[in-house]
Short mmCIF file of C-alpha atoms in Angstrom, two decimals:
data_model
loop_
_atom_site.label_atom_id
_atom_site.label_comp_id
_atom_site.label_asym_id
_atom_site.label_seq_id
_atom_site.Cartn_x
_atom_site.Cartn_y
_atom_site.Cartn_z
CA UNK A 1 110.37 -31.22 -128.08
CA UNK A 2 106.91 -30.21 -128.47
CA UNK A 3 104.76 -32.19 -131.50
CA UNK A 4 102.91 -29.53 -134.05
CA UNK A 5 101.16 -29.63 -137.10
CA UNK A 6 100.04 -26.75 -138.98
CA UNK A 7 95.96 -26.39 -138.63
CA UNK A 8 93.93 -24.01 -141.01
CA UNK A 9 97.11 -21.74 -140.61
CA UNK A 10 97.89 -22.26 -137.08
CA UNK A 11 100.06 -24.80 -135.07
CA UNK A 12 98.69 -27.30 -133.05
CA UNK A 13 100.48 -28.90 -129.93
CA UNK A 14 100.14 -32.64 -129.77
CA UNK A 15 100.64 -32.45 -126.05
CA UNK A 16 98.23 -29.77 -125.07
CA UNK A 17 95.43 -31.75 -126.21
CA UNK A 18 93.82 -34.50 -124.22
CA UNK A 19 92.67 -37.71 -125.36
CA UNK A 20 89.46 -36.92 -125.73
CA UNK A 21 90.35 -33.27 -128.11
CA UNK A 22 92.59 -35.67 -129.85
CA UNK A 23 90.37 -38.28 -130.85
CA UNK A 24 87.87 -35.65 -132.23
CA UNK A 25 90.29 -34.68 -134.05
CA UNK A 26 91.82 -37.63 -135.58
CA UNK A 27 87.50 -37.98 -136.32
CA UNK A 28 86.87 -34.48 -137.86
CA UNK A 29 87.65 -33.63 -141.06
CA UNK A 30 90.19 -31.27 -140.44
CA UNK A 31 92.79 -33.35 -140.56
CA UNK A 32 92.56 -33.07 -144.50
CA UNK A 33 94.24 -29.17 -143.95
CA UNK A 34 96.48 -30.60 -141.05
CA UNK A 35 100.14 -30.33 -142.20
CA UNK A 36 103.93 -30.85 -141.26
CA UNK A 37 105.21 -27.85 -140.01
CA UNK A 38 108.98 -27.98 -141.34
CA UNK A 39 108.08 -29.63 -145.29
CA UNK A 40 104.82 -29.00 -145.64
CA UNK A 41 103.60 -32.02 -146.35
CA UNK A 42 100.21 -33.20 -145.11
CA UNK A 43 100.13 -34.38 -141.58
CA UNK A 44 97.78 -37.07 -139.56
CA UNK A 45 97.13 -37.59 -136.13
CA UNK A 46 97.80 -41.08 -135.09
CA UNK A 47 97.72 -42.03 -130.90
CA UNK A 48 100.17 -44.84 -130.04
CA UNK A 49 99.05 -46.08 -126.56
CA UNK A 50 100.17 -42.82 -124.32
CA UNK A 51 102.32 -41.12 -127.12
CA UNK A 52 99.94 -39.00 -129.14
CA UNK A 53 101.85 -37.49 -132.08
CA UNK A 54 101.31 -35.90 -136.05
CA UNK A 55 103.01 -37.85 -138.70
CA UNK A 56 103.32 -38.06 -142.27
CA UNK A 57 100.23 -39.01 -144.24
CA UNK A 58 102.89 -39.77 -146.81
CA UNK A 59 106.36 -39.60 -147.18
CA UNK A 60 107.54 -39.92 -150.57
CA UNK A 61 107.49 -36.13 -151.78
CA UNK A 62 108.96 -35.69 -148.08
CA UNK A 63 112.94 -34.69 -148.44
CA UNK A 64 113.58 -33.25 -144.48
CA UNK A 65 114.98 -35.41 -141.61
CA UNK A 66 112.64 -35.51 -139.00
CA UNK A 67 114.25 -37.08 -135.56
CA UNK A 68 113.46 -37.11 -132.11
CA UNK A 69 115.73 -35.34 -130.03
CA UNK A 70 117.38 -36.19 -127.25
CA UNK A 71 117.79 -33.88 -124.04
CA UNK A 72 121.62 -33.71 -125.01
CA UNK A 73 120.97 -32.90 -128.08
CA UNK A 74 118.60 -30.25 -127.32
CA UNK A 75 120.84 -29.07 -124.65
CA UNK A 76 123.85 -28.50 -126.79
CA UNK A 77 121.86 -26.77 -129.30
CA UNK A 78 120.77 -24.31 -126.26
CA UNK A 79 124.49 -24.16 -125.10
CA UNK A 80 125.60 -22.82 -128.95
CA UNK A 81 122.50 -20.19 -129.50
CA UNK A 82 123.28 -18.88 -126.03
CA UNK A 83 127.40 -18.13 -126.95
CA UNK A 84 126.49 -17.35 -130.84
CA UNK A 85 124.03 -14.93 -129.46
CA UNK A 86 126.58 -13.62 -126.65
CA UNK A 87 129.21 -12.61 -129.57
CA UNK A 88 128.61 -9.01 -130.89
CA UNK A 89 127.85 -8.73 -134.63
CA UNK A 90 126.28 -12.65 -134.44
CA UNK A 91 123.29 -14.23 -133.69
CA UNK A 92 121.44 -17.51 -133.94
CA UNK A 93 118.48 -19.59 -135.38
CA UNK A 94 117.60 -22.81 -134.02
CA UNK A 95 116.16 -25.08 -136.38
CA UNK A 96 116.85 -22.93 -139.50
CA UNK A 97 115.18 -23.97 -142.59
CA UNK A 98 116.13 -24.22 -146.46
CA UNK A 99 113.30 -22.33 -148.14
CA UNK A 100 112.49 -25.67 -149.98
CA UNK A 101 112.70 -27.25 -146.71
CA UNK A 102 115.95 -29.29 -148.51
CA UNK A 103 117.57 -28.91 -145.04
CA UNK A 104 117.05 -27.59 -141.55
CA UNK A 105 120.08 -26.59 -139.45
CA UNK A 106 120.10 -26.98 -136.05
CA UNK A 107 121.67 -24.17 -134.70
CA UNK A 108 122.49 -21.44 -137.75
CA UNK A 109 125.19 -18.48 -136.68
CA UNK A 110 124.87 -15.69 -139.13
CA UNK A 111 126.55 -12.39 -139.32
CA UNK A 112 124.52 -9.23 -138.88
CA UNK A 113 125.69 -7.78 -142.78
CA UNK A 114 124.45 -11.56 -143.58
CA UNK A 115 127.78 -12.05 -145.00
CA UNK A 116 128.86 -15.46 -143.27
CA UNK A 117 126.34 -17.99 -142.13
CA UNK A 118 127.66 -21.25 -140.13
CA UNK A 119 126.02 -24.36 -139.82
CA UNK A 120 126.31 -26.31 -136.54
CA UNK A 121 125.21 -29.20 -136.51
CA UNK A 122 124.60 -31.61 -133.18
CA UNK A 123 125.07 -35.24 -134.52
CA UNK A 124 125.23 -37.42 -131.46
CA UNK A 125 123.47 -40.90 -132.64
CA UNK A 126 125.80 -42.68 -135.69
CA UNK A 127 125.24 -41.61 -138.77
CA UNK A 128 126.72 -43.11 -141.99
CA UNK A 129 130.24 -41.14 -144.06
CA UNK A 130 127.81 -40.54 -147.07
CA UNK A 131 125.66 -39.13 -144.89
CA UNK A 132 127.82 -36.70 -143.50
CA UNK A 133 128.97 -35.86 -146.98
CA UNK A 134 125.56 -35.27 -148.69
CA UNK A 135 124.45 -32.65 -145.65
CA UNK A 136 127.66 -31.15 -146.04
CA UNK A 137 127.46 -30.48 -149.39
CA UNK A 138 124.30 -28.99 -149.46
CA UNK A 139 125.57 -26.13 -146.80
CA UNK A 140 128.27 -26.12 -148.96
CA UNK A 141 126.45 -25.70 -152.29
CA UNK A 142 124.45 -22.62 -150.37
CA UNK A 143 127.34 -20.94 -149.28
CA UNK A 144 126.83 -21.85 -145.75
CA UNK A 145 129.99 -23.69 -143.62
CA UNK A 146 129.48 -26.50 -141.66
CA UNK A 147 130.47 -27.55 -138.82
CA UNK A 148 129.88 -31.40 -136.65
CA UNK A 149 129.20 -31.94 -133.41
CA UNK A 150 129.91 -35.50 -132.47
CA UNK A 151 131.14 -37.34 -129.66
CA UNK A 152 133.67 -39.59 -131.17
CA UNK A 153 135.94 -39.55 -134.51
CA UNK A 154 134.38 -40.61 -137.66
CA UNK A 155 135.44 -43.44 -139.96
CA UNK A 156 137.89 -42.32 -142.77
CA UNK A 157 136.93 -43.27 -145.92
CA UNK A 158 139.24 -40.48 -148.04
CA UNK A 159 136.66 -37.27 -147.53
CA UNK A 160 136.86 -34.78 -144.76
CA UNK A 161 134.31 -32.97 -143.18
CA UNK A 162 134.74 -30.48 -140.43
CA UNK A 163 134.07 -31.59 -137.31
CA UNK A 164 134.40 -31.23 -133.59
CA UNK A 165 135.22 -34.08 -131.69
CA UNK A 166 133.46 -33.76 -127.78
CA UNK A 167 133.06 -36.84 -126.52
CA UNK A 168 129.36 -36.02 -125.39
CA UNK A 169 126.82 -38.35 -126.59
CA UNK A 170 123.51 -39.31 -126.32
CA UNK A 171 123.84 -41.05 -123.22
CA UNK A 172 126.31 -38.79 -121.74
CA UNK A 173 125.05 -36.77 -118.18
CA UNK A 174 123.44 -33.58 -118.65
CA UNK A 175 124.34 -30.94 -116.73
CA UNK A 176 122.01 -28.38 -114.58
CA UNK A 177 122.94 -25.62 -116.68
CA UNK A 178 123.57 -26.45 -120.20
CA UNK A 179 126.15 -23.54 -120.31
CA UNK A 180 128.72 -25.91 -118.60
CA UNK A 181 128.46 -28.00 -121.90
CA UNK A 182 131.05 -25.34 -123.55
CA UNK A 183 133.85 -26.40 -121.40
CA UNK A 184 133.66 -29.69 -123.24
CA UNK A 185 136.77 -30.72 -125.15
CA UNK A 186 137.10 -29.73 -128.71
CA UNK A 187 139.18 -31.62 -130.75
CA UNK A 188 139.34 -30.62 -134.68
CA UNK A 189 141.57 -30.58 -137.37
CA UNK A 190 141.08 -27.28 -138.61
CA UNK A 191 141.58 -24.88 -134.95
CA UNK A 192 143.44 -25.30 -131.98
CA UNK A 193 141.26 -24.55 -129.48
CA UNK A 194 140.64 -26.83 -126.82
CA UNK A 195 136.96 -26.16 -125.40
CA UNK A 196 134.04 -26.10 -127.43
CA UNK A 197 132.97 -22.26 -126.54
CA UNK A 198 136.18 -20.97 -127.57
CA UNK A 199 136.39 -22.96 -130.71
CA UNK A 200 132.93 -21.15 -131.01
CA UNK A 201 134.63 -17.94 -130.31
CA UNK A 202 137.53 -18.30 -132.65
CA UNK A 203 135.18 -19.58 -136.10
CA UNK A 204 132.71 -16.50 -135.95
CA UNK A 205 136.11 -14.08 -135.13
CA UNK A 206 137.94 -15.66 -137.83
CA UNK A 207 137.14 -17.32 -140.89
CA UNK A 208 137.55 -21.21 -140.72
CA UNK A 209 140.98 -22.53 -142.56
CA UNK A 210 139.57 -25.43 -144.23
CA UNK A 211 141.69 -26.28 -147.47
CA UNK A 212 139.93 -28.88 -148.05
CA UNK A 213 136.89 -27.77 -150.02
CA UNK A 214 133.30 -29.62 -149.80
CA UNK A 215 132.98 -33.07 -150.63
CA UNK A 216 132.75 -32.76 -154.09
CA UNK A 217 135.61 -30.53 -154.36
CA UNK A 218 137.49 -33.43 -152.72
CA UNK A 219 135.91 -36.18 -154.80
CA UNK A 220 137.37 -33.93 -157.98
CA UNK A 221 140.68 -33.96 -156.50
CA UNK A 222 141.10 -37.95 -155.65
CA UNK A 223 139.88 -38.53 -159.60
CA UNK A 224 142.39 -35.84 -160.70
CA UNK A 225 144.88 -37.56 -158.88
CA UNK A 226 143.78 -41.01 -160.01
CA UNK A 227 144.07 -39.68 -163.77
CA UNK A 228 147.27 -38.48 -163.02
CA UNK A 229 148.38 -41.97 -161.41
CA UNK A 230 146.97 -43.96 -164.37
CA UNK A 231 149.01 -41.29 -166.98
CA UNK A 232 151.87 -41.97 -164.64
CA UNK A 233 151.71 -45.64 -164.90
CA UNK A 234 151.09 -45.80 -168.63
CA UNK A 235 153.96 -43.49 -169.47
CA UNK A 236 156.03 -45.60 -167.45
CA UNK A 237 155.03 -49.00 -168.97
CA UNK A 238 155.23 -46.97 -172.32
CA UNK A 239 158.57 -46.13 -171.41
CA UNK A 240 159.39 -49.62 -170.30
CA UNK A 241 158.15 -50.75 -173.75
CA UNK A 242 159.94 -48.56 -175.53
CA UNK A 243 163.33 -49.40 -173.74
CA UNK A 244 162.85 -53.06 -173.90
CA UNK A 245 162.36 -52.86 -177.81
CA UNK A 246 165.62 -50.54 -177.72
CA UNK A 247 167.10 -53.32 -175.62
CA UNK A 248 165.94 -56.17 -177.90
CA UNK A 249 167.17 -54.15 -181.12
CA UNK A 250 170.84 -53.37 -180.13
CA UNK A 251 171.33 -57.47 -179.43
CA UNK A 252 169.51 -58.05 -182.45
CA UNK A 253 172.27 -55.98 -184.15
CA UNK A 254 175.11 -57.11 -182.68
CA UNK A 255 177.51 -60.17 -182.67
CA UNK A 256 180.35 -60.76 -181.50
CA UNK A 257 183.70 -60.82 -182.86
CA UNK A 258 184.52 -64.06 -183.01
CA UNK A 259 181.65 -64.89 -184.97
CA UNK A 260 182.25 -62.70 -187.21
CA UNK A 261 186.10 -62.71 -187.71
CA UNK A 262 186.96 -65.80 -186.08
CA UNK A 263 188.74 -66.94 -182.73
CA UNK A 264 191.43 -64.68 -182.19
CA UNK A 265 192.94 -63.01 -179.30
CA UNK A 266 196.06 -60.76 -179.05
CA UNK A 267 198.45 -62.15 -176.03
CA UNK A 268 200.28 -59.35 -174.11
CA UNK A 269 202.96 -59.95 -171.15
CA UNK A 270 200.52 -59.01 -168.12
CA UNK A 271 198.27 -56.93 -170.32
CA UNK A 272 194.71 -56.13 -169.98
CA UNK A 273 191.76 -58.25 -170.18
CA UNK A 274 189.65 -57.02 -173.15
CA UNK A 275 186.05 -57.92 -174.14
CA UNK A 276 184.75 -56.45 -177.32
CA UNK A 277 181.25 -56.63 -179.04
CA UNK A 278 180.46 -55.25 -182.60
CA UNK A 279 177.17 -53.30 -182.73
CA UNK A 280 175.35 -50.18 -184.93
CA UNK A 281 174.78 -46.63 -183.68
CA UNK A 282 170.86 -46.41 -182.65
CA UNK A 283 170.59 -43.15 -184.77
CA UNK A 284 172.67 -43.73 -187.99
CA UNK A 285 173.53 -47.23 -187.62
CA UNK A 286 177.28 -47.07 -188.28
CA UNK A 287 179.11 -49.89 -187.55
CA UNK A 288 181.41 -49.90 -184.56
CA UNK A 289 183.25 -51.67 -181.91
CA UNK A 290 182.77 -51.31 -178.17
CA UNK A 291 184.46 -52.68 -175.54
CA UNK A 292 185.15 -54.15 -171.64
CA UNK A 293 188.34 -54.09 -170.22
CA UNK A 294 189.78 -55.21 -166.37
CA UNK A 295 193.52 -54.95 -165.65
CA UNK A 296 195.82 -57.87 -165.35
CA UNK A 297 197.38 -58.21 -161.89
CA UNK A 298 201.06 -57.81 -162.15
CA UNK A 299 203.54 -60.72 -161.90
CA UNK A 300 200.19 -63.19 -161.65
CA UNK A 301 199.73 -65.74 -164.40
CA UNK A 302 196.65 -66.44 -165.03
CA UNK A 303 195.13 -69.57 -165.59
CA UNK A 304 191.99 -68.79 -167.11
CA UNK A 305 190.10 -65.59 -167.59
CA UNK A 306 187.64 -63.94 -165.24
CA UNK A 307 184.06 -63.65 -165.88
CA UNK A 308 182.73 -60.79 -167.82
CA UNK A 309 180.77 -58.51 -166.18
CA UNK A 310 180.04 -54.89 -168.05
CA UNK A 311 179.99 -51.87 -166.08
CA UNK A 312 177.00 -50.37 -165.10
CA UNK A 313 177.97 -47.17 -163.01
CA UNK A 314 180.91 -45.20 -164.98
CA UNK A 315 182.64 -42.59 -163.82
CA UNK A 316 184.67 -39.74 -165.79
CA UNK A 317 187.47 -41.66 -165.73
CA UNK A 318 187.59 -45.42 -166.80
CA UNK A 319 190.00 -48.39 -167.80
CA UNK A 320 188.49 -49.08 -171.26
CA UNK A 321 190.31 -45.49 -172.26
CA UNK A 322 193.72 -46.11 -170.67
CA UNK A 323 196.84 -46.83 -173.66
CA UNK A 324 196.96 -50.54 -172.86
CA UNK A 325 193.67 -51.15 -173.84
CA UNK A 326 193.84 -49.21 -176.89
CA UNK A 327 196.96 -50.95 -177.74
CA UNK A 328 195.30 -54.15 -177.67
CA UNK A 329 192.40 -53.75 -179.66
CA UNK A 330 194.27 -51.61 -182.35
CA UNK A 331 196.65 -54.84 -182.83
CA UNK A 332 193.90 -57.05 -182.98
CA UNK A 333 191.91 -55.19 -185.44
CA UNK A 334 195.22 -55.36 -187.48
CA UNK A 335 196.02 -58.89 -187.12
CA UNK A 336 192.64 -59.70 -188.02
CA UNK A 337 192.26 -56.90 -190.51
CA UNK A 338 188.49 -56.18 -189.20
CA UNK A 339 186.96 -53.66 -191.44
CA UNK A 340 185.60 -52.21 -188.14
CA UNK A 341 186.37 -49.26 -186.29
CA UNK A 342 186.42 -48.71 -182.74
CA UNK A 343 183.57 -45.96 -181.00
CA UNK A 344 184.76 -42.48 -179.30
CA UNK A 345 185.01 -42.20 -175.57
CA UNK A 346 183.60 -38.63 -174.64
CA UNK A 347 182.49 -36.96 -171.54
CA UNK A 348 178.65 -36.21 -171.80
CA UNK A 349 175.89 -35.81 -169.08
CA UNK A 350 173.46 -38.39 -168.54
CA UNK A 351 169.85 -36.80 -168.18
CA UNK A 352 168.97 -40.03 -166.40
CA UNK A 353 171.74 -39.59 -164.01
CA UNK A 354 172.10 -35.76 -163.45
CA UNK A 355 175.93 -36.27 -163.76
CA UNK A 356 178.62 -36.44 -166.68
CA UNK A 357 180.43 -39.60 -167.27
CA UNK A 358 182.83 -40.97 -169.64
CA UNK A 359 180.11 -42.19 -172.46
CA UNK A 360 180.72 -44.29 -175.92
CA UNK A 361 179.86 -42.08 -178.72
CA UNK A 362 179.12 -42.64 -182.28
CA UNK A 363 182.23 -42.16 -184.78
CA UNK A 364 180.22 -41.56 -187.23
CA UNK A 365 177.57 -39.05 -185.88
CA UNK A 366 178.81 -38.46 -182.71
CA UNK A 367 175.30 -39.96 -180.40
CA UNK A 368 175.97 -41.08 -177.49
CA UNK A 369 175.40 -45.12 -176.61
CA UNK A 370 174.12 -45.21 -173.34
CA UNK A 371 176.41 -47.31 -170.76
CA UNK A 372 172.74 -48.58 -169.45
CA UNK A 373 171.99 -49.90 -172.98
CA UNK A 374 175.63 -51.23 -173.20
CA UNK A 375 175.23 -53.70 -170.21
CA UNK A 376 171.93 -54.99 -171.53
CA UNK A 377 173.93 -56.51 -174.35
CA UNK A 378 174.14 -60.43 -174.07
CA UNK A 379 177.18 -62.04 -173.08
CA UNK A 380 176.98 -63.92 -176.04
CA UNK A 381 177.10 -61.32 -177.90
CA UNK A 382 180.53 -60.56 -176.49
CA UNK A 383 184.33 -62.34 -176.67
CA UNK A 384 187.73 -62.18 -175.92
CA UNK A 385 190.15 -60.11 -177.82
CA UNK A 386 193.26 -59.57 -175.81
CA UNK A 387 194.56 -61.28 -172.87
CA UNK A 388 197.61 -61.72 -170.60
CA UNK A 389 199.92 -64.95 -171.53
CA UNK A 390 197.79 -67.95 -169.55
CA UNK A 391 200.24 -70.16 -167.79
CA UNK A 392 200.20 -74.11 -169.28
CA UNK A 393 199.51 -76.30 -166.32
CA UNK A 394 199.59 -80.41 -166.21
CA UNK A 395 198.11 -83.13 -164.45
CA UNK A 396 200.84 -84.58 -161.82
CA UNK A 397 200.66 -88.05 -160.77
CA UNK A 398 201.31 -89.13 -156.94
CA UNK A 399 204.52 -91.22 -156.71
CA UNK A 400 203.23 -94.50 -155.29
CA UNK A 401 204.81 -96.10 -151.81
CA UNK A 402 204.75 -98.84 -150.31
CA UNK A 403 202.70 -99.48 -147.20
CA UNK A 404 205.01 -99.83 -144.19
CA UNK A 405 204.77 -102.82 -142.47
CA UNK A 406 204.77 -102.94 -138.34
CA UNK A 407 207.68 -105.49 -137.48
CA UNK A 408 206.86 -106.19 -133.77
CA UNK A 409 203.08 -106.81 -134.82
CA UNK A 410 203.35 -107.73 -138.34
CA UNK A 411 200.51 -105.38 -139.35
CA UNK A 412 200.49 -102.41 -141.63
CA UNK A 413 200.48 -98.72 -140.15
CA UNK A 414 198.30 -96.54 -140.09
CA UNK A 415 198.89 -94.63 -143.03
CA UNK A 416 196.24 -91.53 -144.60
CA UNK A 417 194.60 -92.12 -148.04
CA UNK A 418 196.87 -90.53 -150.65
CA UNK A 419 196.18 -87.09 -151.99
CA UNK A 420 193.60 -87.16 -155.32
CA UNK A 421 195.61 -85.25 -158.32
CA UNK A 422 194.61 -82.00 -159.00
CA UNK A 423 193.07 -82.07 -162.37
CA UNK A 424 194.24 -78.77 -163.81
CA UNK A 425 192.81 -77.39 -167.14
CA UNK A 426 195.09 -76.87 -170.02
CA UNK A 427 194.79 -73.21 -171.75
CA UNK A 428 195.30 -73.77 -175.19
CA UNK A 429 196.02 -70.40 -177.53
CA UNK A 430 193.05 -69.99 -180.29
CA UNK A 431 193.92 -70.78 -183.32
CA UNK A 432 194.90 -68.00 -186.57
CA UNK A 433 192.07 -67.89 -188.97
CA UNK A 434 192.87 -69.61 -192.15
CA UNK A 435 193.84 -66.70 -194.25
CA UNK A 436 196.36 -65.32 -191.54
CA UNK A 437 198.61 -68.61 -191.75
CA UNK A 438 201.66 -68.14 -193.13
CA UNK A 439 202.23 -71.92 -193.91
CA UNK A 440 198.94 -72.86 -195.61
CA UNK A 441 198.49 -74.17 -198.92
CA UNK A 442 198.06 -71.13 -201.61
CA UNK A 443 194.88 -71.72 -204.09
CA UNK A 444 195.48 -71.72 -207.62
CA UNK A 445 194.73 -68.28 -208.50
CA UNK A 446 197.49 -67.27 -205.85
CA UNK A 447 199.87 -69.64 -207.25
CA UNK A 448 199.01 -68.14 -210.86
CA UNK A 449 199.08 -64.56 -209.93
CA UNK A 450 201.72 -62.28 -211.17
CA UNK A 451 203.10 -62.33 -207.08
CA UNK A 452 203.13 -66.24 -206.97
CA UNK A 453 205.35 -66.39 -210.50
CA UNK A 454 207.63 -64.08 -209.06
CA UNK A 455 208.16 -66.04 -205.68
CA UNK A 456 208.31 -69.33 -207.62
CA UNK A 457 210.51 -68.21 -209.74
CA UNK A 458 212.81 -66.72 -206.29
CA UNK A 459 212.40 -70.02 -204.53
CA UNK A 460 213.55 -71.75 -208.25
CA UNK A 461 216.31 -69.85 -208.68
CA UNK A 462 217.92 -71.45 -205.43
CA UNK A 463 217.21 -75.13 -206.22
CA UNK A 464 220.21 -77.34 -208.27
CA UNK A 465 217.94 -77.99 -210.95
CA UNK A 466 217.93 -74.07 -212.35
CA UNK A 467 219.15 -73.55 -215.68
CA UNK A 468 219.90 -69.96 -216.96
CA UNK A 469 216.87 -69.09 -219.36
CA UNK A 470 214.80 -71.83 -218.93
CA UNK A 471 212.05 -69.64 -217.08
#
């Protein structure tokens, strides 16, 4: 590529001037009005050994790239003006500039009406994402698209560009005839064609279907999505807060009830197993009584009673509504005259779920206790109110034997160890609270009372000692 600088108005060629001409005139004082042809900045002419060449006097007000080009590069550019210029209603610009010299494009394909402009640019040597992104986004902020030429596939680091994969670099082999360069392979994400001249073809017939926008576009879209991700994740952990307090709350308000009517439970012939836990509606905070049940197996006695384990995943059907259970807690509620009543079982849809389920509801108001908030209660929190009649088991001793004795040797025989005893627990029944005994001792004031005179005076009336008018 030829050197110039712009002299009084006019460019000069580097390489058209001897070394001789171009030490007078790195001597004369015309290199004060010598300046860059593409910025416009002021230029100098320096001699390096054989390379004579203009550069920068300074470069800080400088903002265009100015690189040496290779013969590839300069070849592809020739191979894309040549088919831009071949296609009717297009034509080309090599080395287009911004008017504030911001950019220069290599090869520029604009429309005749000056409707669509598109920005090809040859990048064979590497070339950092960011500044892939910047470049773009200048075309893009002018309303020009544009489009990479590289030999290889560029690092992902979460912003597209378009580009055209080739696999012709800088030190690939140039062809006679740099026409043959549009066979090359083109490999992009946003056409299907397979050679670089047709993927020419098809972006100047079509419009280019790049969703994507222009790196900022993109850079607006990974923060929206990060907003939306943080929202996400502090709704949830709100959510989690807020269900853990709920959690905490309903054990804080309930107790179980043999805490708070005493160790009792109602023995049935091959009944249910019922668990039972007295909490307070979330919304009004009525009282109530809720409930685990598993079925007795039939003809088994039991020994001891399984482990409680509350049902997460309910169906519209479960056990805790069938008559035996029912049966059960109603006579244990009686026998320990609990001023507690038990909660509804209704059919309502779980939002959570998307199905309907057989749900504990409020008595009272009628809300519904979720089943998930149910299992979070602790088993301590929980005891036994009705069970099947345990069967009373003892500790058996071994008979003990003696050792036979070996008469022809006179030693013992072989004999095993005997069997340990299986140590068997003994179920005892819970005892009746105080005030359900029918045998206790009676307290003064129930002696005293207008009931106790009369049944003294019964019981009296039936001993030898009575006398008629005495009491």
């Amino acid at each position: 590529m030829p050197l110039v600088a712009m002299l009084d108005g006019e460019r000069v060629d580097a390489t058209k001037h001897t070394r001789e001409s171009w030490a007078e005139l790195q001597s004369s004082d015309d290199r004060k009005q010598m300046v860059m042809p593409l910025c416009g900045i002021r230029a100098v002419a320096k001699t390096r050994g054989e390379t004579r060449f203009f550069a920068h006097l300074t470069v800080a007000d400088c903002r265009v790239e100015h690189g040496g080009e290779t013969p590839q590069h300069q070849a592809v550019k020739t191979a894309l003006r040549d088919r831009i210029d071949a296609i009717q209603g297009w034509h080309a610009c090599l080395e287009y500039p911004h008017p504030s010299r911001e950019w220069i494009i290599d090869v520029l394909a604009e429309s005749d009406d000056g409707a669509r402009r598109i920005a090809f640019e040859v990048q064979l040597s590497s070339q950092a994402p960011l500044g892939y992104q910047a470049r773009s986004q200048r075309y893009f902020n002018d309303r020009v698209f544009p489009v990479w030429i590289v030999p290889r596939q560029l690092e992902h680091n979460g912003i597209e560009v378009p580009v055209v994969v080739t696999g012709f670099g800088k030190s690939s082999q140039l062809p006679e005839d740099p026409a043959e360069l549009l066979q090359l392979p083109a490999i992009s994400s946003f056409s299907s064609e397979n050679t670089l001249g047709k993927f020419v073809d098809a972006i100047l017939t079509y419009p280019p279907r790049w969703p994507q926008g222009s790196p900022e576009d993109q850079l607006a879209a990974i923060r929206r999505a990060q907003e939306r991700e943080q929202r996400a994740r502090q709704e949830a952990e709100l959510k989690q807060r807020h269900l853990e307090e709920r959690i905490a709350e309903m054990n804080l308000n309930s107790a179980s009830p043999e805490a708070a009517y005493g160790a009792h439970t109602v023995h049935t012939d091959g009944g249910p197993f019922v668990w039972a836990t007295l909490t307070q509606c979330w919304s009004c905070e009525h009282p109530m009584m809720l409930w685990e049940a598993q079925a007795g197996d039939d003809g088994v006695q039991h020994t001891a009673a399984p482990r409680l384990k509350v049902k997460t995943d309910i169906r519209s059907k479960r056990y805790e509504n069938h008559p035996d259970v029912h049966q059960a807690l109603n006579r244990w509620i009686g026998e320990t005259r609990a001023d507690v009543g038990k909660a509804y079982l209704k059919m309502r849809r779980s939002k959570t779920k998307g199905a309907e389920y057989s749900a504990f509801v409020c008595p009272a108001c009628d809300a519904l206790m979720g089943q998930m908030f149910v299992s979070c209660i602790g088993t301590e929190k929980w005891s036994l109110v009705s069970a099947p009649l345990l069967k009373k088991t003892r500790t058996t001793e071994p008979s003990a034997k003696p050792r036979p004795v070996d008469a022809w040797r006179g030693k013992p025989q072989k004999q095993r160890p005997p069997n340990e005893p299986a140590v068997q627990t003994l179920y005892r029944r819970p005892t009746v609270p105080e005030e359900l005994q029918t045998d206790r001792k009676k307290t003064w004031a129930e002696l005293h009372s207008p009931e106790g005179v009369a049944e003294a005076r019964q019981k009296f009336m039936g001993t030898r000692g009575f006398r008629a008018g005495t009491l």
